[in-house]
Short mmCIF file of C-alpha atoms in Angstrom, two decimals:
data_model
loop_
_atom_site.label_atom_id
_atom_site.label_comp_id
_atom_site.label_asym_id
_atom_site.label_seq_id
_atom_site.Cartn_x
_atom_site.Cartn_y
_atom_site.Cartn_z
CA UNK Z 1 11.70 -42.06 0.51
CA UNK Z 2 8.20 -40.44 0.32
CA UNK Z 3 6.77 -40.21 -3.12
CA UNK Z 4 4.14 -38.00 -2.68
CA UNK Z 5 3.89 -34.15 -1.42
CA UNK Z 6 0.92 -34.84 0.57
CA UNK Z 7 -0.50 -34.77 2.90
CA UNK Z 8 -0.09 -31.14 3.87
CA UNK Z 9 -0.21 -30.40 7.16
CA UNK Z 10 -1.45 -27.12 8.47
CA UNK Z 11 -0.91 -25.78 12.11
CA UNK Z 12 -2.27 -22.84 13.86
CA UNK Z 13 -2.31 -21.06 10.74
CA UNK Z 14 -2.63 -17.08 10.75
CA UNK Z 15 -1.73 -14.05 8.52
CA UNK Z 16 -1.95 -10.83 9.36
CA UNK Z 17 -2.23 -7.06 7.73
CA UNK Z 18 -0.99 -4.20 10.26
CA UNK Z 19 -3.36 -5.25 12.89
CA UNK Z 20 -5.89 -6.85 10.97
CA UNK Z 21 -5.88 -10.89 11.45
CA UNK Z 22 -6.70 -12.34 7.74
CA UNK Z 23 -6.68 -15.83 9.01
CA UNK Z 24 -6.93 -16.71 11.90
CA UNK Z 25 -5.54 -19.84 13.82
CA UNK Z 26 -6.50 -22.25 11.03
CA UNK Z 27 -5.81 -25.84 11.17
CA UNK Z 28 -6.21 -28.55 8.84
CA UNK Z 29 -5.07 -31.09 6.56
CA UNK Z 30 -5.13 -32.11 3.09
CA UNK Z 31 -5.00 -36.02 2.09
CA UNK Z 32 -4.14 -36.86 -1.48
CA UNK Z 33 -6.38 -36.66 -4.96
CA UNK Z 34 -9.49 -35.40 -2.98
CA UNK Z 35 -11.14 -32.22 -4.03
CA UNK Z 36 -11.44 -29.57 -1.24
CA UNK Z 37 -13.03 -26.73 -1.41
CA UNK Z 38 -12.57 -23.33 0.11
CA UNK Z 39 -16.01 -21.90 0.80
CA UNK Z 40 -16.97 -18.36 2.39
CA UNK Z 41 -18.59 -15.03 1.64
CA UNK Z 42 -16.62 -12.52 0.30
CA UNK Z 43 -13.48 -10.91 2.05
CA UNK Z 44 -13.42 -14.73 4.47
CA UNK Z 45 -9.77 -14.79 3.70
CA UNK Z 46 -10.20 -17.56 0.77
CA UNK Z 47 -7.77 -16.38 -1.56
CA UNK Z 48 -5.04 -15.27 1.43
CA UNK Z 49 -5.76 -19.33 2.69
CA UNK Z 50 -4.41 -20.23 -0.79
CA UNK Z 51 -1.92 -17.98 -1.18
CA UNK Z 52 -0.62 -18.83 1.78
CA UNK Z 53 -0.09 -22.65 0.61
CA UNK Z 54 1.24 -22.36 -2.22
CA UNK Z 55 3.88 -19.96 -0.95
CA UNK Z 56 2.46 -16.62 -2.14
CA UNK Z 57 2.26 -15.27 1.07
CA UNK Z 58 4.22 -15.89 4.32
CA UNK Z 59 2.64 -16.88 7.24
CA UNK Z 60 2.45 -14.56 10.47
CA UNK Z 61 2.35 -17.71 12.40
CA UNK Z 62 1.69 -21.44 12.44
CA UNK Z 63 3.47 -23.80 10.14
CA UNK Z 64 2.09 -25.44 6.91
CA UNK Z 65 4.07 -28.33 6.41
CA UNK Z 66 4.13 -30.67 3.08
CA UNK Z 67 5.59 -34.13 3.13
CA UNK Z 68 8.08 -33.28 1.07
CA UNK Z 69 10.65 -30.44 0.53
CA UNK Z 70 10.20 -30.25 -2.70
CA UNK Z 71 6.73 -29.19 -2.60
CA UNK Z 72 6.46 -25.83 -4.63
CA UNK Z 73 7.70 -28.00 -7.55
CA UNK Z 74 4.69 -30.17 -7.72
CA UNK Z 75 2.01 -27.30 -7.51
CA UNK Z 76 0.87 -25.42 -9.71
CA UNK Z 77 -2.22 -22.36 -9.39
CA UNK Z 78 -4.64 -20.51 -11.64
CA UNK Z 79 -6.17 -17.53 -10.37
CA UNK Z 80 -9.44 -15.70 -10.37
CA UNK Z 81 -8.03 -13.27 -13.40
CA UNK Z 82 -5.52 -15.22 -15.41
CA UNK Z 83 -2.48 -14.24 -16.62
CA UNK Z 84 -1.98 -14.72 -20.15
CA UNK Z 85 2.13 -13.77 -21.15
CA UNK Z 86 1.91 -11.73 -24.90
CA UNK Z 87 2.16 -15.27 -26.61
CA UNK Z 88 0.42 -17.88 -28.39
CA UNK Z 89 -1.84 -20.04 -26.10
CA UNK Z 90 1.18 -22.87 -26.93
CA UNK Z 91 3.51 -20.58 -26.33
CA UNK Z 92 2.10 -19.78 -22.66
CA UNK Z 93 2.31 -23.93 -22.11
CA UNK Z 94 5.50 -24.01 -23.40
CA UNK Z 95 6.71 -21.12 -21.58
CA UNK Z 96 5.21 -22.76 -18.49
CA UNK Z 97 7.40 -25.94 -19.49
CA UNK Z 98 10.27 -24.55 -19.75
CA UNK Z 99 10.60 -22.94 -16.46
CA UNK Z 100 9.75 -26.30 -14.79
CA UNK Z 101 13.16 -27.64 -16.49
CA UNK Z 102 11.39 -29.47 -19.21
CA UNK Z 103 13.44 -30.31 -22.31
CA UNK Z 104 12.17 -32.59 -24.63
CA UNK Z 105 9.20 -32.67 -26.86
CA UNK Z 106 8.11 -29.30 -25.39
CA UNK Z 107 5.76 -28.16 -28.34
CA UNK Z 108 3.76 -31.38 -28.41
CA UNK Z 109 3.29 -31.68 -24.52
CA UNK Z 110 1.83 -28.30 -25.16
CA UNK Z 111 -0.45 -29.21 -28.27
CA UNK Z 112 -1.16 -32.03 -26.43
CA UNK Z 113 -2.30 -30.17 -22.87
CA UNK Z 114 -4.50 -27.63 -25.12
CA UNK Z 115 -6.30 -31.02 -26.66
CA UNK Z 116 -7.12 -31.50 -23.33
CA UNK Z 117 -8.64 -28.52 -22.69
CA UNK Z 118 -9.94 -28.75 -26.08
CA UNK Z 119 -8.76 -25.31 -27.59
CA UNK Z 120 -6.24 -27.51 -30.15
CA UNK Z 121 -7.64 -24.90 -32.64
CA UNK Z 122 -6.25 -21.75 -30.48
CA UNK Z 123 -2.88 -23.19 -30.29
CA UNK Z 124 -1.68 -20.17 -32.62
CA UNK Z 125 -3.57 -17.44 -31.22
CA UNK Z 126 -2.07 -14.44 -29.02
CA UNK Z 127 -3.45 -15.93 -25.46
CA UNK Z 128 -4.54 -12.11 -24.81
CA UNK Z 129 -6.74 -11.71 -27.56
CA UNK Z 130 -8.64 -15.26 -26.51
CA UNK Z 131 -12.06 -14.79 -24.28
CA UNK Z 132 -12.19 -14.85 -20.94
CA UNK Z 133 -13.30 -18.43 -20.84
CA UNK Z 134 -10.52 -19.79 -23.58
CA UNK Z 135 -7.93 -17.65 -21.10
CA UNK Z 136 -9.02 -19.64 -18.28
CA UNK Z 137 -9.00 -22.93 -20.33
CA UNK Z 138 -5.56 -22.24 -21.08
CA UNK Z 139 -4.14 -21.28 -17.62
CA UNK Z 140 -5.83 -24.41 -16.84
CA UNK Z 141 -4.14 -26.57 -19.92
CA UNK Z 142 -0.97 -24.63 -18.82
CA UNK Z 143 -1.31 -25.69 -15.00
CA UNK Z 144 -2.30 -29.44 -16.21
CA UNK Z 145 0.72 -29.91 -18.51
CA UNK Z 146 3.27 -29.24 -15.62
CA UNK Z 147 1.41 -32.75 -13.89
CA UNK Z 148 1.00 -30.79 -10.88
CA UNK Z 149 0.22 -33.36 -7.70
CA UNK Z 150 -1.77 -30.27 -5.87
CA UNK Z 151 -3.40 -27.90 -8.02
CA UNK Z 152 -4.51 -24.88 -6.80
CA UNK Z 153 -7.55 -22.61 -8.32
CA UNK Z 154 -8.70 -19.28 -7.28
CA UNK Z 155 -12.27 -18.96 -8.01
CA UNK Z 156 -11.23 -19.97 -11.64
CA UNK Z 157 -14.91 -18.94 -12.74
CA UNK Z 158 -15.98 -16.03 -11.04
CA UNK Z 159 -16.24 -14.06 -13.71
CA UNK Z 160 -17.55 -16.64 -16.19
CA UNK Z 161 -20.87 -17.26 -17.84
CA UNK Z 162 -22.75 -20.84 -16.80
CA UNK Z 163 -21.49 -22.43 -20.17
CA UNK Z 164 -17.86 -21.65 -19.64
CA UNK Z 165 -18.24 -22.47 -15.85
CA UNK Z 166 -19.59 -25.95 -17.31
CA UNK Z 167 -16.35 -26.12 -19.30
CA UNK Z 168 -14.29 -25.37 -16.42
CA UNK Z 169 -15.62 -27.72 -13.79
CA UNK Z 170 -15.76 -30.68 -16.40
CA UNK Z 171 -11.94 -30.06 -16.92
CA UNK Z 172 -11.15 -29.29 -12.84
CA UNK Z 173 -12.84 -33.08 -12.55
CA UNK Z 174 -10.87 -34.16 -15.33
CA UNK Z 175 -7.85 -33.15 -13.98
CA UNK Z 176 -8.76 -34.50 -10.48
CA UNK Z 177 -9.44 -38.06 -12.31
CA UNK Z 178 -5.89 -38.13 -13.13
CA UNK Z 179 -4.85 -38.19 -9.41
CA UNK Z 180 -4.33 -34.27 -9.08
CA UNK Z 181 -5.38 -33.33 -6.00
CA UNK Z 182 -7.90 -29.78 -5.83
CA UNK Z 183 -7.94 -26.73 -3.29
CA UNK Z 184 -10.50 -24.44 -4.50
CA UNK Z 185 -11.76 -21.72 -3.82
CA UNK Z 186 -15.47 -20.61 -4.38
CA UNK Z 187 -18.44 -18.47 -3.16
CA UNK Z 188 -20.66 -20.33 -4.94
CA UNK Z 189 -22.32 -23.14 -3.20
CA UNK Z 190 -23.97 -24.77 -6.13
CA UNK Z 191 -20.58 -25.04 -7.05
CA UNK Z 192 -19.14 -26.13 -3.90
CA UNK Z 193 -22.07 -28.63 -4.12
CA UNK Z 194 -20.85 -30.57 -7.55
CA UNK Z 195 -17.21 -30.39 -6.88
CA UNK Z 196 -16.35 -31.21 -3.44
CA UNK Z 197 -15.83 -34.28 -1.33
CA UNK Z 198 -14.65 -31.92 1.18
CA UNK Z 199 -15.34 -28.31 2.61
CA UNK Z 200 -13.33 -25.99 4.37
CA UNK Z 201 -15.94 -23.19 5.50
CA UNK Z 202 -14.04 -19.93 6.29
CA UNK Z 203 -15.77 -16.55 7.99
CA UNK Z 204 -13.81 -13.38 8.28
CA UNK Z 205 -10.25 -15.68 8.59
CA UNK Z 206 -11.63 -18.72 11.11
CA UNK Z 207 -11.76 -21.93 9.89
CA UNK Z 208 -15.25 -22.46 11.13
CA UNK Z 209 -15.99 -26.05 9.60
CA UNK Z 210 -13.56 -28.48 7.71
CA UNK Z 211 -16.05 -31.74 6.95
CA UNK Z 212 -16.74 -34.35 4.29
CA UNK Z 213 -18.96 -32.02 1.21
CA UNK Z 214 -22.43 -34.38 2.18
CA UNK Z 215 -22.10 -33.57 6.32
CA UNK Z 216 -21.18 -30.17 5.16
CA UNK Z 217 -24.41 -29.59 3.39
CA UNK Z 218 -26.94 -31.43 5.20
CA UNK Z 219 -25.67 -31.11 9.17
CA UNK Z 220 -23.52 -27.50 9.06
CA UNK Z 221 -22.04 -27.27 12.77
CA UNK Z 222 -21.59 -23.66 13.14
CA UNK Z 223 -24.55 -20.90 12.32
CA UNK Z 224 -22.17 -18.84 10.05
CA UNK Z 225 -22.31 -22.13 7.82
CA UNK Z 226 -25.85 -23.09 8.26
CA UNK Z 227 -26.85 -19.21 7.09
CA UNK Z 228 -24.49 -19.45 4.44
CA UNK Z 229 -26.21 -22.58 3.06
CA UNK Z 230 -29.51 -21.07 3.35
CA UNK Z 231 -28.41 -17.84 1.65
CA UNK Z 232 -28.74 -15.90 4.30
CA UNK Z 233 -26.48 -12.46 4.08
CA UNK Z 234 -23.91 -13.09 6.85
CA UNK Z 235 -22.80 -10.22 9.65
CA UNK C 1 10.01 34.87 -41.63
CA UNK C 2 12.55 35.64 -44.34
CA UNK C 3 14.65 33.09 -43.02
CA UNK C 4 12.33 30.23 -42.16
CA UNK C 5 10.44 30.94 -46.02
CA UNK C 6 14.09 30.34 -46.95
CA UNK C 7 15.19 27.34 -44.55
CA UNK C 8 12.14 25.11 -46.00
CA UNK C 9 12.91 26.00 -49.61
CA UNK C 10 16.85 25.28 -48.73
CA UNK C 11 16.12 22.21 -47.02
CA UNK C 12 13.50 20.87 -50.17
CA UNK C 13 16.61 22.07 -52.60
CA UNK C 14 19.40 19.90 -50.41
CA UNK C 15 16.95 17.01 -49.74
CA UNK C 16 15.62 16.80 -53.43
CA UNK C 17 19.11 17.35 -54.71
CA UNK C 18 20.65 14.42 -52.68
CA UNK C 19 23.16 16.72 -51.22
CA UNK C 20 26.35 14.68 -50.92
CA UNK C 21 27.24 16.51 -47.68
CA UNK C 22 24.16 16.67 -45.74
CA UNK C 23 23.89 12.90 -46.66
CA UNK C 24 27.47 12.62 -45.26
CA UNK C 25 26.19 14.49 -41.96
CA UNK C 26 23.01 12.87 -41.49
CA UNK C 27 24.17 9.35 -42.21
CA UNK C 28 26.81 10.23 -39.62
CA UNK C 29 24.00 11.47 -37.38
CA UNK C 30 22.24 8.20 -37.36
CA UNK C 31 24.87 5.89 -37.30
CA UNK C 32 26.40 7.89 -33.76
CA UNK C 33 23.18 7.92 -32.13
CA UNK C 34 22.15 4.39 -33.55
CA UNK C 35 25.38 2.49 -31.88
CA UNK C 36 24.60 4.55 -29.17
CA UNK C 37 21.13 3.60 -28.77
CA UNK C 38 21.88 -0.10 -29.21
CA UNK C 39 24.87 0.11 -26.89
CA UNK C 40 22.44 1.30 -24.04
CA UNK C 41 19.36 -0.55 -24.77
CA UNK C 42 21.63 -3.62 -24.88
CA UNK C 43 22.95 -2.45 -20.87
CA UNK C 44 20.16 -0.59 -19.76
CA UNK C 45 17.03 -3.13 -20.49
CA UNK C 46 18.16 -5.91 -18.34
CA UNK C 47 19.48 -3.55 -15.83
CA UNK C 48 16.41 -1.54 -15.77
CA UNK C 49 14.43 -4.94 -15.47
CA UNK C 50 17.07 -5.76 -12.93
CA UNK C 51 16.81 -3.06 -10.65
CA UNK C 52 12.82 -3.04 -10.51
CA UNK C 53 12.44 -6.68 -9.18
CA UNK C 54 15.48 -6.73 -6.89
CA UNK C 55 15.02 -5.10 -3.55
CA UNK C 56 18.15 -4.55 -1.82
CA UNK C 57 19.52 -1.32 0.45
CA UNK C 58 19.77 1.99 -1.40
CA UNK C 59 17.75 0.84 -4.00
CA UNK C 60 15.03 3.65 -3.55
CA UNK C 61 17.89 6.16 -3.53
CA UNK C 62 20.01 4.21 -6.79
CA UNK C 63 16.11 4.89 -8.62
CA UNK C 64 16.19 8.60 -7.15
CA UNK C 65 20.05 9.05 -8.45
CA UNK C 66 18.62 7.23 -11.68
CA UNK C 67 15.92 9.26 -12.78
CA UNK C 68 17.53 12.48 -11.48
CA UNK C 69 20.09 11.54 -14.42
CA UNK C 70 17.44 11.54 -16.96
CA UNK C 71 17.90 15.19 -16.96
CA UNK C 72 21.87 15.49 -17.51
CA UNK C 73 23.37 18.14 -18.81
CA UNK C 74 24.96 17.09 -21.90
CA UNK C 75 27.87 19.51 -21.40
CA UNK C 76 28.71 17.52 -18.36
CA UNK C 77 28.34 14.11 -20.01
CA UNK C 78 30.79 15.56 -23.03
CA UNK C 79 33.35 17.49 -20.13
CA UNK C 80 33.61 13.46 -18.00
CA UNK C 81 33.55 11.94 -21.71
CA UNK C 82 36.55 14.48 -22.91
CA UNK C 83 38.44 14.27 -19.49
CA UNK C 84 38.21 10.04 -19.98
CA UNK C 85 39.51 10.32 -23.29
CA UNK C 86 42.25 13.50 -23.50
CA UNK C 87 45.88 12.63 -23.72
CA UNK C 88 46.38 12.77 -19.77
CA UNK C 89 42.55 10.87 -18.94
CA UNK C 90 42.72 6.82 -17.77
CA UNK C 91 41.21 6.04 -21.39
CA UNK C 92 44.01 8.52 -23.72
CA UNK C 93 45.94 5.56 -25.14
CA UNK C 94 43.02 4.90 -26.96
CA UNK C 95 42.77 7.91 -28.91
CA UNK C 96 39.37 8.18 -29.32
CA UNK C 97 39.13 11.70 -28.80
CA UNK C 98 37.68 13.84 -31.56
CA UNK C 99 36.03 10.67 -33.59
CA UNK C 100 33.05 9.15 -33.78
CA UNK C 101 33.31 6.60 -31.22
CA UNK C 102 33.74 9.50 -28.74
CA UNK C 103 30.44 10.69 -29.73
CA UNK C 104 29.35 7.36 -29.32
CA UNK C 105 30.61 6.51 -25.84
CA UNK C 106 28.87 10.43 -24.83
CA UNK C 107 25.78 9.57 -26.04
CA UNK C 108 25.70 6.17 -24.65
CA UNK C 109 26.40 7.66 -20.92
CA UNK C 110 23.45 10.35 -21.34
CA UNK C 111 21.31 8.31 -22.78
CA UNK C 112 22.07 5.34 -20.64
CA UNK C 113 19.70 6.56 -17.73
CA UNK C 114 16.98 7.66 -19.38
CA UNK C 115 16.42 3.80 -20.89
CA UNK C 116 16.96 2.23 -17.45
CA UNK C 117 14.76 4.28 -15.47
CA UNK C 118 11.98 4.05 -18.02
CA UNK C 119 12.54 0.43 -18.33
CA UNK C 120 12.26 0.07 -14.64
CA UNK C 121 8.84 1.71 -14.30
CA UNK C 122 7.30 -0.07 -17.30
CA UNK C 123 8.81 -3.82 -15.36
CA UNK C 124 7.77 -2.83 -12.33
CA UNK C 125 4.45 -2.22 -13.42
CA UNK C 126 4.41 -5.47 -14.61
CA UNK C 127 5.38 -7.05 -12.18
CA UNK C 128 2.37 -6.10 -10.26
CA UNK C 129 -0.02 -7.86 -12.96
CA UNK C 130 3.08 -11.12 -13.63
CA UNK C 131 4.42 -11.49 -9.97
CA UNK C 132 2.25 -14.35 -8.48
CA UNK C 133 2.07 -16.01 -11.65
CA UNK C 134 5.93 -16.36 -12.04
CA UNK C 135 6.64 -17.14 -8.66
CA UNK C 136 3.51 -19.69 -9.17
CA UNK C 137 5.78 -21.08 -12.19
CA UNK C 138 9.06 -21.13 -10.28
CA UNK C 139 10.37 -18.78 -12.65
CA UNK C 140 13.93 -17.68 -11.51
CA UNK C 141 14.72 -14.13 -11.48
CA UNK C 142 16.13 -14.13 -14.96
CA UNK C 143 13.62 -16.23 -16.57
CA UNK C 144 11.19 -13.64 -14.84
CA UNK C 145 13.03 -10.43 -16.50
CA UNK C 146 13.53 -12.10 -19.71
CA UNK C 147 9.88 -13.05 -19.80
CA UNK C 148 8.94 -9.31 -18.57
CA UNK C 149 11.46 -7.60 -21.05
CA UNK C 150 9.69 -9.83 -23.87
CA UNK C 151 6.30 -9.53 -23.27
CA UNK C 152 6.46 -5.53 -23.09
CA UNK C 153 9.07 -5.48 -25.66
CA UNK C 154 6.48 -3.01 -27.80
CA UNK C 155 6.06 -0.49 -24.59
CA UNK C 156 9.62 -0.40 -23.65
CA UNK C 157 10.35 0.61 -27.75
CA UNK C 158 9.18 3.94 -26.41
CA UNK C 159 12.03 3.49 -23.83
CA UNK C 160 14.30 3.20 -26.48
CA UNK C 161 12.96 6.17 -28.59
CA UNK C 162 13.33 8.45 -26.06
CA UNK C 163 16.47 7.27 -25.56
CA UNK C 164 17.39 7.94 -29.83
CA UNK C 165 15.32 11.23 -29.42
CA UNK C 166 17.78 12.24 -26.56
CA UNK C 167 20.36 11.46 -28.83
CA UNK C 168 20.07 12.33 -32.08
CA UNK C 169 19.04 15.92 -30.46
CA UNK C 170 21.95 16.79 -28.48
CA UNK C 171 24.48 18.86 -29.56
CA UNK C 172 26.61 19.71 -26.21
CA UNK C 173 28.24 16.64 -25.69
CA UNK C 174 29.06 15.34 -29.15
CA UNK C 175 30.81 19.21 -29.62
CA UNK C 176 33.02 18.64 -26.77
CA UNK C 177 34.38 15.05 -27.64
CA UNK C 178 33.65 14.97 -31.44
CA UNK C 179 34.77 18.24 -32.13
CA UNK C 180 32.75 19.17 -34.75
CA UNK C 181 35.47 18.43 -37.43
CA UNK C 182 34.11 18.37 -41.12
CA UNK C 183 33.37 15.58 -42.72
CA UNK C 184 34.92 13.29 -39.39
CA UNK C 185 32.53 14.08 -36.63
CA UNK C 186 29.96 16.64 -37.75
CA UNK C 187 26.43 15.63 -37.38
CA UNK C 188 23.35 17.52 -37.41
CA UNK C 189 22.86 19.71 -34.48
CA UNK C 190 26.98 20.75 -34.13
CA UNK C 191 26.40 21.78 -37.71
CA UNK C 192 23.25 23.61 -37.07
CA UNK C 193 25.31 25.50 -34.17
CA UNK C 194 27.67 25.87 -36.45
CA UNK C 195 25.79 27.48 -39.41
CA UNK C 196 23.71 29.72 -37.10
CA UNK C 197 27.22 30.84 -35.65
CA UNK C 198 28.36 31.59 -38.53
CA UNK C 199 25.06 33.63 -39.63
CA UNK C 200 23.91 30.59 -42.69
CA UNK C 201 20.25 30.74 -41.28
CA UNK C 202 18.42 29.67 -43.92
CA UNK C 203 21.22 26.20 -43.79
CA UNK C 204 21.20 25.47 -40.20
CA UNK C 205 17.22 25.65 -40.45
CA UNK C 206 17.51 23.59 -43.25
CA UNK C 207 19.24 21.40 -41.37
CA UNK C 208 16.55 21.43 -38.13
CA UNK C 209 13.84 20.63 -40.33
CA UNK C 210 15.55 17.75 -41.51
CA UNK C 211 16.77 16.37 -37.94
CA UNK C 212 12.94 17.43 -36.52
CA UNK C 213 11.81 15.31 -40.12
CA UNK C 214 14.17 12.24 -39.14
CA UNK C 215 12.96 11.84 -35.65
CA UNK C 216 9.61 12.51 -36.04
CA UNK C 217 9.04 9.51 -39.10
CA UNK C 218 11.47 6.87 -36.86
CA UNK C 219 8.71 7.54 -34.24
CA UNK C 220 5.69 7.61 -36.63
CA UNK C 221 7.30 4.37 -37.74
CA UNK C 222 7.95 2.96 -34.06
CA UNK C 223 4.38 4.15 -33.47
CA UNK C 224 2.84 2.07 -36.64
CA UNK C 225 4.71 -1.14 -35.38
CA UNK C 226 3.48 -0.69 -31.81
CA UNK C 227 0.25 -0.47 -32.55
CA UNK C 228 0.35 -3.31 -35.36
CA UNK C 229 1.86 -5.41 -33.08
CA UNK C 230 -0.57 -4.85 -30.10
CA UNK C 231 -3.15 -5.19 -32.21
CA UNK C 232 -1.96 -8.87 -33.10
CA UNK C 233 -0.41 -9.82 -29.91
CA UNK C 234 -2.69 -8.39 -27.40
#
């Protein structure tokens, strides 16, 4: 029997709106416990890529195929904006547990998922009323507790200040370290830069580079990457 | 201005006075529209919920029929209600006609779609912000409308209120099946019609200043714990 979900396998990938091609004939795969990450301007078709593999969105074509069938149980995603249900920050985990079937010793798996996050002391609060770092901590505490083996992250600090983007990445490599494997997505490639071992450069829906994070960087095969690296504003 | 000098002095007299009968008929008034209120929240929330995040054929048109029912005539709800319940209806064995549970059950069938169809809009607009993080959970369908019905519990009170409002405030239907029979079925606004029929108009706008008094502190209340609670909850 095959233990793990991975590696995903992705064929010929494309999604479409009306007649507009989001992604475009995109293939790749993704091993286990590496960190990818999604890199691209703006409107590159990041977030639709994700979406797309964690069963958001349905393909228009191409296959993405998991090792296992059970896949969507062992996932788990936190988006750009996160969604915080009108409960305690435990009570989000919990809720979170629940769903996934678990039964026993909810309440401490939850206390115990915030410690890791280190917001034990928000455990009470309304999630809604937390910042907009704490919220993200959270939907990341809440993601972590279900032991996802892929985890999923949206540009998780977009709208984040450096300190709570420091939080955030120390607690995405945290998570990593406990053999979670990451596909994120970011625009920022000082970002890209401390998190990835691997980089999957989109550009208006193509998969235009998937390499190891230090070839990435230093030897970028296509001009849309190299520009991107330098900062250039791309057409 | 005779009349409305004299209905506020009238209604001061009966309130400050305890009256034992317009106790008797506003008790009666609240207790109707009250079962009726729970009755439909209790089938109307998780239908409401139901309807916005199924998609199925006739849907848009079940929502058109829906809302258009937000506006029924109460006459017409009483007329079904009385045909239902008369000696020669499906429902006569019961003999129910002429009591309180009549009013009840005529209530519960106007008021019915107002709660789902306002329930539906406030879920569905929820659904936009909750959707990919449910279906991100593996939420099922009816973890995903019990989650949505609790976490906008405090908007969908103003479902229900308009739902009580509706109630409490219709005379048409509860004439028809209650009767308007003293001290058995006569609540508020048959006993306003009835006062102002029989020329009393100082009582029966005693008696509107009263109902208009009753429904407008349940929704200052509803209001306070709304905001209280969205304040604290966020």
């Amino acid at each position: 029997m095959v233990e793990s979900i991975l590696p995903l396998s992705v064929r010929s990938l494309s999604y479409s709106v009306g007649a507009v091609e989001v992604i475009r004939d995109a293939s790749f795969a993704i091993e286990r416990g590496s960190r990818n990450i999604v890199l691209g301007a703006n409107g590159a078709g990041k977030s639709v890529l994700l979406r797309l593999l964690h069963g958001l969105l349905l393909p228009s074509g191409g296959q993405i195929k998991w090792a296992r069938a059970d896949a969507k149980f062992k996932q788990a995603m936190v988006f750009q904006r996160p969604v915080m249900l009108r409960r305690t920050a435990r009570e989000n985990i919990e809720f979170a547990l629940q769903v996934a079937g678990r039964e026993k010793n909810i309440s401490h798996a939850a206390r115990a998922a915030l410690e890791s996050v280190g917001l034990t002391h928000l455990a009470d609060r309304p999630a809604r009323l937390c910042s907009g770092g704490e919220q993200q901590r959270i939907a990341l505490a809440r993601a972590w507790a279900l032991v996802p083996e892929v985890l999923f992250l949206d540009e998780p600090t977009a709208s984040l200040d450096p300190t709570a983007t420091k939080a955030i990445e120390e607690i995405i490599a945290a998570i990593n370290n406990t053999g979670t494997t990451i596909i994120m997505t970011t625009h920022d490639i000082g970002q890209a830069k401390r998190i990835a071992h691997r980089v999957l450069f989109l550009h208006r829906g193509r998969l235009m580079e998937d390499a190891l994070a230090g070839h990435f960087f230093t030897e970028p095969q296509s001009p849309e990457a190299a520009a991107f690296i330098k900062g250039e504003l791309l057409w | 201005m005779a009349e409305i000098s004299q209905g506020f002095t009238t209604a001061a007299t009966l309130i400050g006075t305890a009256n034992t009968e317009l106790l008797s008929i506003v008790w009666l008034s609240l207790k109707v529209s009250g079962i009726a209120v729970m009755i439909a929240s209790l089938l109307a929330l998780p239908f409401g919920a139901w309807l916005a995040l199924v998609r199925f054929p006739g849907r848009q048109s079940l929502i058109a029929i829906l809302n258009g029912m937000m506006g029924l005539p109460p006459v017409v709800v009483g007329l079904l209600v009385y045909l239902a319940l008369s000696r020669a209806g499906p429902l006569g064995s019961l003999g129910l006609l002429f009591t309180p549970a009549a009013m009840v059950a005529a209530q519960t069938l106007l008021i019915f779609p107002i709660i789902t169809a306002l329930t539906r809009q406030v879920i569905e607009d929820a659904w936009i912000e909750y959707r990919e993080q449910l279906i991100s959970l593996n939420a099922s369908r009816g973890q995903s409308m019990m989650a949505l019905l609790w976490d906008m519990r405090f908007t969908l009170l103003t479902a229900v209120l308009a739902g009580f409002g509706r109630a409490i405030a219709e005379v048409g239907a509860v004439m028809i099946v209650g009767g308007n029979i003293d001290g058995i079925t006569r609540v508020m606004t048959t006993a306003i019609s009835l006062e102002t029929s029989k020329g009393d108009l100082a009582l029966a706008l005693a008696l509107g200043i009263v109902l208009i008094g009753i429904v407008v502190i349940v929704n200052a209340i509803a209001q306070i714990v709304k905001t209280t609670a969205m304040k604290h909850h966020g």
